[in-house]
Every structure is written in C-alpha cells, then in structure tokens.
Short mmCIF file of C-alpha atoms in Angstrom, two decimals:
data_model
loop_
_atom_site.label_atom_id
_atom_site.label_comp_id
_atom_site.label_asym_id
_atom_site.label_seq_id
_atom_site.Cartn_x
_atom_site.Cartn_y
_atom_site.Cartn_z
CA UNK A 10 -17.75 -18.89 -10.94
CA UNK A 11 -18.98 -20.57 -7.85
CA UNK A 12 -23.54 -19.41 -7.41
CA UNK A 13 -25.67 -19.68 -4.83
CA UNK A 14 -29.44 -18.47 -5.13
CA UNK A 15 -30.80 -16.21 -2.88
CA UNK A 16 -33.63 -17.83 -1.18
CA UNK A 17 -36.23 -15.04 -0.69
CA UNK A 18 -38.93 -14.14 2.10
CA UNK A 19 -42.02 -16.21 2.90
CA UNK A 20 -44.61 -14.01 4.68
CA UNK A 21 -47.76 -15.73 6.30
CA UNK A 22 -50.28 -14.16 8.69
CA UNK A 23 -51.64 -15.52 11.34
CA UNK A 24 -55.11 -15.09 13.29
CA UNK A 25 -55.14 -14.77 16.98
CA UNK A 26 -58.08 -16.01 18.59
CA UNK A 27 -60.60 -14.23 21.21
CA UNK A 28 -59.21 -13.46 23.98
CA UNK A 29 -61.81 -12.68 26.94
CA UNK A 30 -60.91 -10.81 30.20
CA UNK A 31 -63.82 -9.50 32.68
CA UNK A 32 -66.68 -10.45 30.42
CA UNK A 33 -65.11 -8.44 27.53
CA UNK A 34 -63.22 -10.23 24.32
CA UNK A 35 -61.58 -8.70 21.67
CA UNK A 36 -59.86 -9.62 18.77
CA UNK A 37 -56.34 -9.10 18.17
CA UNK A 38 -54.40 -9.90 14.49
CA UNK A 39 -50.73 -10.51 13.74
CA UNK A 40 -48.82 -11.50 10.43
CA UNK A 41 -45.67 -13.39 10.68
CA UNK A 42 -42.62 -13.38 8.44
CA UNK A 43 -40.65 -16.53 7.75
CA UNK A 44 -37.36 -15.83 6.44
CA UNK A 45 -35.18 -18.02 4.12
CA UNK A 46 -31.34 -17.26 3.10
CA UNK A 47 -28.46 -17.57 0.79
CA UNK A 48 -26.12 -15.27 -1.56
CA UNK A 49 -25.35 -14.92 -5.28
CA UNK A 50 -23.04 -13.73 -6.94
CA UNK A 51 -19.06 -13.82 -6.10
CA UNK A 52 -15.76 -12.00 -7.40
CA UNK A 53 -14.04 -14.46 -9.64
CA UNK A 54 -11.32 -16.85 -8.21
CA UNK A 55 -12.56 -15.78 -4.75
CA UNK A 56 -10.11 -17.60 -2.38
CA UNK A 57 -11.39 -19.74 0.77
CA UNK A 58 -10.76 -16.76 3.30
CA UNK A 59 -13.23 -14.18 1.17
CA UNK A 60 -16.21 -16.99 0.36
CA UNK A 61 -19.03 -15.98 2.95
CA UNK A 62 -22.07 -18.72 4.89
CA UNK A 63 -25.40 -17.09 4.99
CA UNK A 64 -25.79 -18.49 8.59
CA UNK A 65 -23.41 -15.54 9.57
CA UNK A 66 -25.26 -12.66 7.57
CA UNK A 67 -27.20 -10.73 9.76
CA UNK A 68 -31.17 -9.76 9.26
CA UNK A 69 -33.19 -6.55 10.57
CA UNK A 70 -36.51 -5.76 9.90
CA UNK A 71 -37.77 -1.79 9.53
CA UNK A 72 -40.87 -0.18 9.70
CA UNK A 73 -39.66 3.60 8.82
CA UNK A 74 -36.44 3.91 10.22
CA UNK A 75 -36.74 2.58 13.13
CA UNK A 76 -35.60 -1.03 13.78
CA UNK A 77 -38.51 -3.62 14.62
CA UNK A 78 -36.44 -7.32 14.86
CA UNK A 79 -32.58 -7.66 14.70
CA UNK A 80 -31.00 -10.71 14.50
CA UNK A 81 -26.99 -10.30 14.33
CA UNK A 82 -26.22 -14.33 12.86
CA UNK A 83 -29.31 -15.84 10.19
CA UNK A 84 -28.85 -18.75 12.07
CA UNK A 85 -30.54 -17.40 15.58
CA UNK A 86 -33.70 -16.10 13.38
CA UNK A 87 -36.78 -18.51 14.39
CA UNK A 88 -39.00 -20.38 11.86
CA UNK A 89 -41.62 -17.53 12.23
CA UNK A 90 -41.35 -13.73 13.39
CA UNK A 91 -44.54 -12.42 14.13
CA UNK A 92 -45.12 -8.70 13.50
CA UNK A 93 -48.41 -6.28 13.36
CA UNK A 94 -49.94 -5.01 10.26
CA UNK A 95 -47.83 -2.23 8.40
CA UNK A 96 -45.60 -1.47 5.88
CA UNK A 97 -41.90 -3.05 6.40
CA UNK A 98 -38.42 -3.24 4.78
CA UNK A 99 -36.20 -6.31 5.09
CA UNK A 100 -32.42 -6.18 5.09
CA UNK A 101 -29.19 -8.82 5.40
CA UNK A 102 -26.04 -9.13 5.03
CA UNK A 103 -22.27 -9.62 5.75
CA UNK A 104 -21.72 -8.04 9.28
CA UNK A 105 -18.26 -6.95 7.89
CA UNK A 106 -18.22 -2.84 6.47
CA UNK A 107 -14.87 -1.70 6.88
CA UNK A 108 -14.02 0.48 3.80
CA UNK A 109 -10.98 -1.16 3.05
CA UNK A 110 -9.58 -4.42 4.13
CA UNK A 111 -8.43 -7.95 2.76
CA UNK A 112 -10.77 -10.93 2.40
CA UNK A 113 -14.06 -9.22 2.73
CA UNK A 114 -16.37 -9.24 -0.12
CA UNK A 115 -19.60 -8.01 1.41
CA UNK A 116 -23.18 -8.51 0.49
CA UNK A 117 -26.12 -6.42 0.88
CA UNK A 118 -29.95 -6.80 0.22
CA UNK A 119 -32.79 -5.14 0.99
CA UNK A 120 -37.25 -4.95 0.10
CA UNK A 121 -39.88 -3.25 1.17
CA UNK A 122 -42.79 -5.87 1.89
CA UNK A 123 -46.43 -4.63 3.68
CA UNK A 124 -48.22 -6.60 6.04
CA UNK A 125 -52.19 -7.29 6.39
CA UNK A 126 -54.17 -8.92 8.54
CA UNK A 127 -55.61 -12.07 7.25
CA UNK A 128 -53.14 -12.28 4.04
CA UNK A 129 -50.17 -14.19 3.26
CA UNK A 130 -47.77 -13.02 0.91
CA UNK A 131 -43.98 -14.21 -0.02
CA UNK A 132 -41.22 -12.01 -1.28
CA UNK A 133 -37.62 -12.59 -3.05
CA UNK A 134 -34.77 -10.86 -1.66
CA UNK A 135 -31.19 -11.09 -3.49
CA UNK A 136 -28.29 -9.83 -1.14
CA UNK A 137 -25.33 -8.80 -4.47
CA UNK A 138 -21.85 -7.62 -3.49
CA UNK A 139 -21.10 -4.28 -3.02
CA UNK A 140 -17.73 -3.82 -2.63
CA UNK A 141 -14.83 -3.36 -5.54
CA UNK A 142 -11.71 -6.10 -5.50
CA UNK A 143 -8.31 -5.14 -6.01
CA UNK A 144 -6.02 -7.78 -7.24
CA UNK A 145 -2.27 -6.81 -8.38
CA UNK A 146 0.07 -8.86 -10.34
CA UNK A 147 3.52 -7.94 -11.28
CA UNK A 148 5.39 -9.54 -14.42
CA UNK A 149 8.51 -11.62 -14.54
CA UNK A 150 10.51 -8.58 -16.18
CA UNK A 151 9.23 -6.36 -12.87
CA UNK A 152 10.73 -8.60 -10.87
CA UNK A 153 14.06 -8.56 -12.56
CA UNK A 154 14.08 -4.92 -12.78
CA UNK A 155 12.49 -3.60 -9.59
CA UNK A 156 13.77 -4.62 -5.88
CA UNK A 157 11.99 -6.46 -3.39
CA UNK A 158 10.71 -3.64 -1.20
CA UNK A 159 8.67 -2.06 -3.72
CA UNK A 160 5.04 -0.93 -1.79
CA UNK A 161 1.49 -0.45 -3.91
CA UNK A 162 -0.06 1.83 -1.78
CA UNK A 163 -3.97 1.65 -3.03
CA UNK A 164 -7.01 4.45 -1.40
CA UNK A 165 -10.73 4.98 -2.46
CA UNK A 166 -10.34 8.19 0.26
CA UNK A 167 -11.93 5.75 3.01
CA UNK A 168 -9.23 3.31 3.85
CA UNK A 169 -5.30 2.29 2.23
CA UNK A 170 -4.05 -1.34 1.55
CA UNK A 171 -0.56 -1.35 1.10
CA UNK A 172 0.27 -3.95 -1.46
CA UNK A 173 4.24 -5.48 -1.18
CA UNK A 174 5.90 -8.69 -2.18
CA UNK A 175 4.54 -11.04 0.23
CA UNK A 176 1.07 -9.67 -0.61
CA UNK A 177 1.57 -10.04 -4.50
CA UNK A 178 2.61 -13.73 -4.29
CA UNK A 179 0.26 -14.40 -2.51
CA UNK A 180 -2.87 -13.14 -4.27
CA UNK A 181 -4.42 -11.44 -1.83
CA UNK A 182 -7.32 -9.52 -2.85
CA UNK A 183 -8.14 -6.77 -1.25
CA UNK A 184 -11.94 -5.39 -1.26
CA UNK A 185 -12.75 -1.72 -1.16
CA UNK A 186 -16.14 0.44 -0.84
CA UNK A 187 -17.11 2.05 -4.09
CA UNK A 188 -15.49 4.98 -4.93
CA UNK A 189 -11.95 6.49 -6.74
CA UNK A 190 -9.15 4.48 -6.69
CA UNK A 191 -5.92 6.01 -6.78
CA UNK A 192 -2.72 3.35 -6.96
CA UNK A 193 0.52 4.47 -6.09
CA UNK A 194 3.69 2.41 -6.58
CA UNK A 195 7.03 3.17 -4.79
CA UNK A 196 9.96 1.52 -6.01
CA UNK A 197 13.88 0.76 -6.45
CA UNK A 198 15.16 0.16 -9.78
CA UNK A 199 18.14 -2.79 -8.43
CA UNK A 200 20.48 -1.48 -11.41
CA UNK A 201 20.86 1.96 -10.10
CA UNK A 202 19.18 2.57 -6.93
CA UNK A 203 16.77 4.76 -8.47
CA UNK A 204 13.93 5.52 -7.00
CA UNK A 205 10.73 4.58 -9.10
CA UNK A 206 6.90 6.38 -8.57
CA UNK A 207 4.11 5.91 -10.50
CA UNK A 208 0.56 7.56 -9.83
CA UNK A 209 -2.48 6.62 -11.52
CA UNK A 210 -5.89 7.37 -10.34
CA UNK A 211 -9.27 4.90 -11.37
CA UNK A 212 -12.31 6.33 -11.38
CA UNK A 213 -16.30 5.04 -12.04
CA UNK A 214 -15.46 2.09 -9.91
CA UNK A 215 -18.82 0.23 -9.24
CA UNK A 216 -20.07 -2.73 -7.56
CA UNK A 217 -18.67 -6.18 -8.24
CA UNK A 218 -15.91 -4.49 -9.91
CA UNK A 219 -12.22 -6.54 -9.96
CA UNK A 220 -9.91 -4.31 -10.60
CA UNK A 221 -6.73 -6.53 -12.16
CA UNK A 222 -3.27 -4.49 -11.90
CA UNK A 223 -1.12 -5.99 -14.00
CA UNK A 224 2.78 -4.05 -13.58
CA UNK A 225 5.25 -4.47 -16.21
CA UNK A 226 9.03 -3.27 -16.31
CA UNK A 227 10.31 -2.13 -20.10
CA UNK A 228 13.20 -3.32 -21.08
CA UNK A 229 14.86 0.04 -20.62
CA UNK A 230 14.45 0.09 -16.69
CA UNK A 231 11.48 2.57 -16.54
CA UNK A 232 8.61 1.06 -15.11
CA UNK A 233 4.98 1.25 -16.12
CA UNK A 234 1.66 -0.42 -15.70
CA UNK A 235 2.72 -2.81 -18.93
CA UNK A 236 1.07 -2.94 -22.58
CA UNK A 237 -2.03 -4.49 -20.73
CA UNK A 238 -2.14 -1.82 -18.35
CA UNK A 239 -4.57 -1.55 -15.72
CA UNK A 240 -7.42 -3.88 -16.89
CA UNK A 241 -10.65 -4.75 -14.75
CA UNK A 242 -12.77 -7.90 -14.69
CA UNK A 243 -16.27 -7.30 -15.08
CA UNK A 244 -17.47 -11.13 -15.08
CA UNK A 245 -20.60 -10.28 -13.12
CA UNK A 246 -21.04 -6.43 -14.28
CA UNK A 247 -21.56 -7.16 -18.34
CA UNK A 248 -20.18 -3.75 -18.97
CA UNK A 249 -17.07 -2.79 -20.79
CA UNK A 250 -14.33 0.51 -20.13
CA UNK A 251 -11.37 1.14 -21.65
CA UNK A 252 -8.65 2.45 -19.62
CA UNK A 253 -5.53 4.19 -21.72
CA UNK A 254 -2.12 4.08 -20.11
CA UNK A 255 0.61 5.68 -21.74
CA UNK A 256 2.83 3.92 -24.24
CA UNK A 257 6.17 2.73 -24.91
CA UNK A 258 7.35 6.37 -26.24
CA UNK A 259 6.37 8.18 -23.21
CA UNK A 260 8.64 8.30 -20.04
CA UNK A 261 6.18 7.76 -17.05
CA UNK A 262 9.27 7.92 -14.94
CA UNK A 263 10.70 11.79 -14.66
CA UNK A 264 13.53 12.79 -12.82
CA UNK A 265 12.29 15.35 -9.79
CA UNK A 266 12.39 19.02 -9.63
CA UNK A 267 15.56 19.51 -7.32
CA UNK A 268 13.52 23.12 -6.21
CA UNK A 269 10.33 20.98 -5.59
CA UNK A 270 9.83 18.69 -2.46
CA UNK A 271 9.21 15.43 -2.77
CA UNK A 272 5.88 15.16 -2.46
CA UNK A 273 5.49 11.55 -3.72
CA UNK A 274 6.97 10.42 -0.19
CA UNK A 275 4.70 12.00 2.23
CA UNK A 276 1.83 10.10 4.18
CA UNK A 277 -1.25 9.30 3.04
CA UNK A 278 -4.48 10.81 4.76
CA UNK A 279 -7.60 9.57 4.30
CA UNK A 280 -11.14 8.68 5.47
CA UNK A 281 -14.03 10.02 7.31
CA UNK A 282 -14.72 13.87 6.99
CA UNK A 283 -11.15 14.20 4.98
CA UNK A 284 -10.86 17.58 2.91
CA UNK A 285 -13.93 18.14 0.83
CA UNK A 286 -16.17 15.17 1.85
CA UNK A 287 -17.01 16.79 5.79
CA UNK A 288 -19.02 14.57 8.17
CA UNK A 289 -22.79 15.46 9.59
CA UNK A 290 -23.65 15.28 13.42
CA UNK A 291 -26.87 15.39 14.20
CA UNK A 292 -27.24 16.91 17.92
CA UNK A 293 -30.85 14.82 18.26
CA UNK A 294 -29.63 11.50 17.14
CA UNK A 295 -26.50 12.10 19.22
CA UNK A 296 -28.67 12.20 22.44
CA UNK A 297 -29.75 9.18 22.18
CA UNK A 298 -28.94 6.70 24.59
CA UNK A 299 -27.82 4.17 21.90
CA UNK A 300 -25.69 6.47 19.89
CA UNK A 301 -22.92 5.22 18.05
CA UNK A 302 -20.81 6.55 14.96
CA UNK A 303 -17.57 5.83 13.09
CA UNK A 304 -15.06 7.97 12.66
CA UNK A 305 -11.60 7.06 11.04
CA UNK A 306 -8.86 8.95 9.95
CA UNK A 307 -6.60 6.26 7.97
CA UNK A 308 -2.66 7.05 8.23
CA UNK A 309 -0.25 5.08 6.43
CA UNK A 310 3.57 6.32 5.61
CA UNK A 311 4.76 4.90 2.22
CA UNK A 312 8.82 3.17 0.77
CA UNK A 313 9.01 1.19 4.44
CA UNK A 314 9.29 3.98 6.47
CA UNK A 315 7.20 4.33 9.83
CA UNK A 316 5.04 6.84 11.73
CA UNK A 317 7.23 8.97 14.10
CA UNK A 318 4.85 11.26 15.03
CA UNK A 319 0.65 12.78 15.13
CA UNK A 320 -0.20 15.91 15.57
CA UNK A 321 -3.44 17.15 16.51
CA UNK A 322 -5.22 20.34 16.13
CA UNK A 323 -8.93 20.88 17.45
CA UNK A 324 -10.64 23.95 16.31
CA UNK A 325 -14.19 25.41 16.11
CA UNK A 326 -16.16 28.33 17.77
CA UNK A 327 -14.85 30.38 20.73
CA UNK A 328 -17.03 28.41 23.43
CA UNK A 329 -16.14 25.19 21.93
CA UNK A 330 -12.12 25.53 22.08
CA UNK A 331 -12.83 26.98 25.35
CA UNK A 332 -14.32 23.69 26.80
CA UNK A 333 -11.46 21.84 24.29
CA UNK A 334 -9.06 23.61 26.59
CA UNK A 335 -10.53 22.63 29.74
CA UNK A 336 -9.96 19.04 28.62
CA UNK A 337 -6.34 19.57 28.25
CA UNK A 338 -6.88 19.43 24.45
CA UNK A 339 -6.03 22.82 22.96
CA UNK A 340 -3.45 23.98 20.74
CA UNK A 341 -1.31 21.46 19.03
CA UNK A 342 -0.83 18.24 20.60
CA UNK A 343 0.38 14.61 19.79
CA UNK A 344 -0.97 11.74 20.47
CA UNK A 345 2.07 9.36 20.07
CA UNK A 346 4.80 11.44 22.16
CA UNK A 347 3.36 12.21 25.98
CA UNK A 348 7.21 13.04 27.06
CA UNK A 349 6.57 17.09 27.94
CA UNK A 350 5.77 18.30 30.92
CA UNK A 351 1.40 17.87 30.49
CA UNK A 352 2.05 14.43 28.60
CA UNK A 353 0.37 12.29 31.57
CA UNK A 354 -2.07 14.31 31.77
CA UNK A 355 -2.85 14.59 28.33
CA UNK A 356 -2.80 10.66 27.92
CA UNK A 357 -4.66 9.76 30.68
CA UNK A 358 -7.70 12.53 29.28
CA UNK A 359 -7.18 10.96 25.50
CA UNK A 360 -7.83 7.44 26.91
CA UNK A 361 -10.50 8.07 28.79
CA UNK A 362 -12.03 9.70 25.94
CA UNK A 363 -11.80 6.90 23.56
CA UNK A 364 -9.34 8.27 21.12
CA UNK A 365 -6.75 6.06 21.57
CA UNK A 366 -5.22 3.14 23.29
CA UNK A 367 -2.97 2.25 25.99
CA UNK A 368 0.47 3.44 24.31
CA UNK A 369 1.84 0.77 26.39
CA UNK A 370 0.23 -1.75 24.51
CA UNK A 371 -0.45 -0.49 21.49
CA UNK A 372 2.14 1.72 20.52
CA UNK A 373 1.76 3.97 17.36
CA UNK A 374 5.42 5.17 16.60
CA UNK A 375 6.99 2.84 14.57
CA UNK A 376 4.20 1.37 12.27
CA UNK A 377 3.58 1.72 9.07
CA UNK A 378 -0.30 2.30 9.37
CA UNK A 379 -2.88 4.02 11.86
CA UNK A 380 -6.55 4.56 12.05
CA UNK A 381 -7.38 7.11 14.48
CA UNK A 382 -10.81 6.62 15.57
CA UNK A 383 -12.24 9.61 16.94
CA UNK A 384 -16.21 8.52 16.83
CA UNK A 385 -16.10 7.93 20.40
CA UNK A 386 -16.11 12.04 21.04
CA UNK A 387 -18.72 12.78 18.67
CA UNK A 388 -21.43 12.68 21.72
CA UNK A 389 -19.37 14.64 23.72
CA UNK A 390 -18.42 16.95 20.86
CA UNK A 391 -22.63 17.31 19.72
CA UNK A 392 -23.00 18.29 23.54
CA UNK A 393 -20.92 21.52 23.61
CA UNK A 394 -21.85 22.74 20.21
CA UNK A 395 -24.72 24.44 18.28
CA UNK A 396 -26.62 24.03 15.30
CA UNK A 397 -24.55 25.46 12.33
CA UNK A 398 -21.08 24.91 14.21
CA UNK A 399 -18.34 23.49 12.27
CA UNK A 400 -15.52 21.79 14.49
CA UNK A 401 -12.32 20.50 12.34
CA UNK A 402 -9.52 18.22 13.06
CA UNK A 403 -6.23 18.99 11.69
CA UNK A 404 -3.97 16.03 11.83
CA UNK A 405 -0.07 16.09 10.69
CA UNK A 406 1.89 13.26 10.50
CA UNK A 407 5.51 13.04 10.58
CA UNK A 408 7.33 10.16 9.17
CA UNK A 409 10.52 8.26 10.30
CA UNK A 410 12.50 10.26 7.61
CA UNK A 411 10.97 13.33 9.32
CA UNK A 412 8.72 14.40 6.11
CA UNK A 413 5.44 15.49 7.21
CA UNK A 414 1.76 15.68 5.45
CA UNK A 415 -1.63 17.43 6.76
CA UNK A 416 -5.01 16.82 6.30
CA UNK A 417 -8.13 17.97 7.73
CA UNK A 418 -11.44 16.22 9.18
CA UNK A 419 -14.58 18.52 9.13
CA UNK A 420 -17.34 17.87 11.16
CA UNK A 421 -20.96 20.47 10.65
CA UNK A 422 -23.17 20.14 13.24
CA UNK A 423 -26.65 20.27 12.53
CA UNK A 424 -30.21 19.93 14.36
#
C-alpha cells in the first residue's frame, strides 16, 4: 500500500517596522504561516482514477468560525500567508464531498495552531481518509447461476450506487460517507426465471473502511453472500469484526407472500432530511448574502426499470402553504410530467427556482437514478417561515412498472 507523509505547517512571525505618518509612528506586528502538503494513507489496490495530488486539495484558515484565507487548489497558496496575532485552525483537503459516488476517496485534516507576535512556531497536520469503499465481487458459480442483469443496489441513507455487471468486472470501487450500509441484490436465477432478492444491512462502518462483497451461488440455485460472506478490509483500521451470514441450511431465498406486495421492487429514497434524520435551517445564516446549502433527495428505481414519474407534496404552516400556493406549488404536483393544463406554468416557476432543469435537456422519465436538489429554495423557504416551523417534502415516485414508494424530507426551522 502506496504512502505519502503529510508534510505539516511551518509558522514564522514576522516584525513590521515603524511606520511614521504626520510626526507620529507606531508599531504594527504580523505572524505568517507557511504551509507545506501531502496525504497518507490510501484504500488498498486504489486504482489510478481514485489516487488524489495534494496540489488539488484545498486549504482554509479559521479564526472561530469565520473564514480568514481560502485557497480552493494547494498549488495557488503563496510561500508565506501573513495573518495577525490570535488563535487559528487550519484545514485541507479533497474538494470532492458527495456522499456517494465512484472514484473518490476523500481526505480531511484539520489543527488548531495560535499565533504571537514575535514567535515562530511549526505544526504537523495529517489529512486521513474519511470515506468507506465498497468493492463487490461475484464468484464463478454466481455467474453460472444468476443472469446478466442482476443490480447491487448499495445506500448509507445519503446517496445509492447501483452495482451491475459492467461495474463488477470492472472493479469499480465505490466510496461512501460513514454511516449504515444496506446492500440489496436483485436478481434472475437463468434456470427458472426466478426472481432472486437478498437484503442485508452493515452497520459500525468507520473511516478507511473497505467493505469487500464477495457473492456466491450454492449449488442448489439459491443465492447468498457465499461461505466468506460479507468480509471487510481493515488494512489501515487495525481493528477486527466479525460479520455472521447465514449458512448452508438456511434458505435466504423465500418465496413471497401472494397477499403481500412486493415491496423488494419499489424505489429507493434517500438523503438529506429523509424520515427520521430532518434537516436544520437557520433563518440568520440564511440571510446572508453568501448563503449556500445542499439539499438532495437521491431516487433510484431497482431490476432495470426506470423513473416514470415524481410527485411532490409541500406542506407546513397555514401562511407558508399559502405563499406555496401563490407560487403555483400547492397540492400534489410532478415535476417530470408538465402535460395538464398549469404544466407551463408550473415548469417555468420550478426552473426559475432552482429545483430542476430544463426537461428538454435533461429529461428525468426514463432513468434509472435522480437527485433532486432542492437547496436552492432553502433561502426562499427561511424567508416565509418562523422560528419553530417545520416545512416537509413528500416525494413519491412511480416506476416504469407503475409501483410506487414515498418518503419524506423534513426541514425545522430555527433562529
């Protein structure tokens, strides 16, 4: 496994000299901060497209929270950056955060450091990963067994990866912020045409973690994770788990309540503000002029079928669905479909709000996947609310085989 040290931070102070204007001098003192780079620390077998060049991390400087020196690329910082006396705290990085996506390990780093006049000081900063990767590897007897259309659907709650056959032979890893994993594997036994789920959920995933998913077919048909199971490499964690799968005398495969739907088949919703994890907007921060903030609800439909339809719900207090209203915004309404009679309107208000794109270009109906980014109206949203408000988004979607799933995004407003 490929290291690189991380190069720390130099601080030295410098003394300004007199400076006289109108008879009068005075003396003014700076320190300076000289700032040197690299990473440590990498998942194993880390392909060319996921290996990172500290001249592209970016590096901001703190004092409190507000944000002193910014530099977006290493390679723009100068030799020297001169600040005043005061405490600080240093961070850098990968620009990349998304919480789910292939090829991105990210690194992080941060120290406080303090500044004083007429002192020099150096400090050592170590940016680590912080992101889990997801590799998946399916067995010679899977193959024979299971058709090539099989999908390995894989969530922390944030953001899906859908995992198929082009993916697997290729050994792409994909990278995911810490948090739950749950795998899900839809599937064709060729033999039959039986349809094949399996559902396992990880949890206590960490930094640096590779999760390995190794799938096996029994000789019987019925598919499970293998006698390996699901097995994690923690090269640069030193820390062991044990993760039980069931065995060769279970069935992990059962044949579906005919009274039950489906359920296995329905779209997955996750991300920002999603059921029991509701987002905060702060009305202060939200008036500033530089206000920005992500919000994603991740769609993804699941055995190759495609997004036919979103619907969107906007609720909240009485004087907040009132203004929703004015917008052309209340009740139900899709955001894929603008055939009815206020469709125009309706997409001409939703694109000037930021909520989604030119349909003519980007179409949503018929893809597998959709992130609908609704950060753009959290201003506008913090404007016509109160303190103690609580505005949800209810968002259906409605696959190509016309099964549906809900899910809700919760937003609190607060001072």
């Amino acid at each position: 496994m490929k290291k690189l040290v991380f190069l720390a931070i130099s601080a030295v102070l410098v003394l300004s000299g007199c400076v006289k204007e109108s008879g009068i001098s005075g003396m003014r003192e700076h320190g300076s901060v000289s700032i040197g780079l690299a990473s440590e620390g990498e998942f194993t077998e880390v392909k060319s497209a996921g290996e990172v060049n500290v001249a592209d991390f970016y590096l901001r400087i703190l004092q409190g929270s507000s944000v002193v020196k910014s530099f977006s690329r290493y390679s723009d910082v100068p030799n020297a950056i001169e600040l005043s006396p005061g405490s600080y705290k240093v961070e850098a990085g990968t620009a990349a955060d998304a919480d789910a996506e292939w090829d991105q390990p990210i690194y992080y780093g941060s120290q406080e450091f303090s500044v004083s006049a007429g002192e020099a000081l150096s400090l050592d900063l170590t940016c680590t990963l912080s992101n889990m990767k997801v590799t998946v590897t399916c067995s010679e007897a899977f193959s024979r067994e299971i058709s090539e259309d099989f999908e390995i659907a894989i969530t922390n709650g944030k953001g899906t990866l859908i995992y198929d056959k082009a993916k697997v032979d290729a050994g792409a890893g994909g990278y995911f912020s810490v948090g739950t994993l749950t795998i899900d594997l839809t599937a064709t036994r060729k033999s039959t045409g039986e349809e094949i789920l399996e559902h396992r959920v990880i949890e206590g995933g960490a930094a640096k973690d590779h999760f390995i998913l190794n799938f096996d077919a029994q000789e019987t048909g019925s598919i499970s994770f293998g006698e390996s199971g699901i097995s994690i490499d923690y090269t640069l964690n030193n820390r062991e788990e044990e993760i039980i799968v069931p065995g060769e005398d279970e069935t992990p495969v059962e044949e579906p309540d005919p009274e039950e739907p489906e359920n296995e088949y329905l779209p997955a919703i996750g991300g920002n503000g999603i059921e029991d994890s509701p987002i905060t907007l702060s009305k202060a921060a939200s008036s500033a002029t530089d206000f920005a903030m992500t919000v994603d609800v991740n769609i993804a439909t699941l055995n190759s079928k495609t997004i036919d339809d979103i619907l969107v719900t906007i609720s909240g207090p009485e004087s907040f669905v009132d203004a929703v209203n004015m917008l052309g915004l209340g009740g139900e309404f899709s955001i894929v479909d603008f055939s009815d009679v206020a469709g125009e309107t309706r997409k001409e208000r939703l694109l000037s709000l930021g909520l989604i794109q030119d349909p003519s270009v980007s179409p949503i109906k018929g893809t597998s996947d959709y992130t609908f980014s609704i950060g753009n109206f959290m201003g506008p949203l913090a404007a016509i609310t109160s303190v103690g408000d609580i505005v949800s988004f209810k968002i259906k979607v409605i696959d190509s085989d016309n099964k549906e799933a809900s899910a809700t995004c919760t937003i609190n407003i607060v001072e």
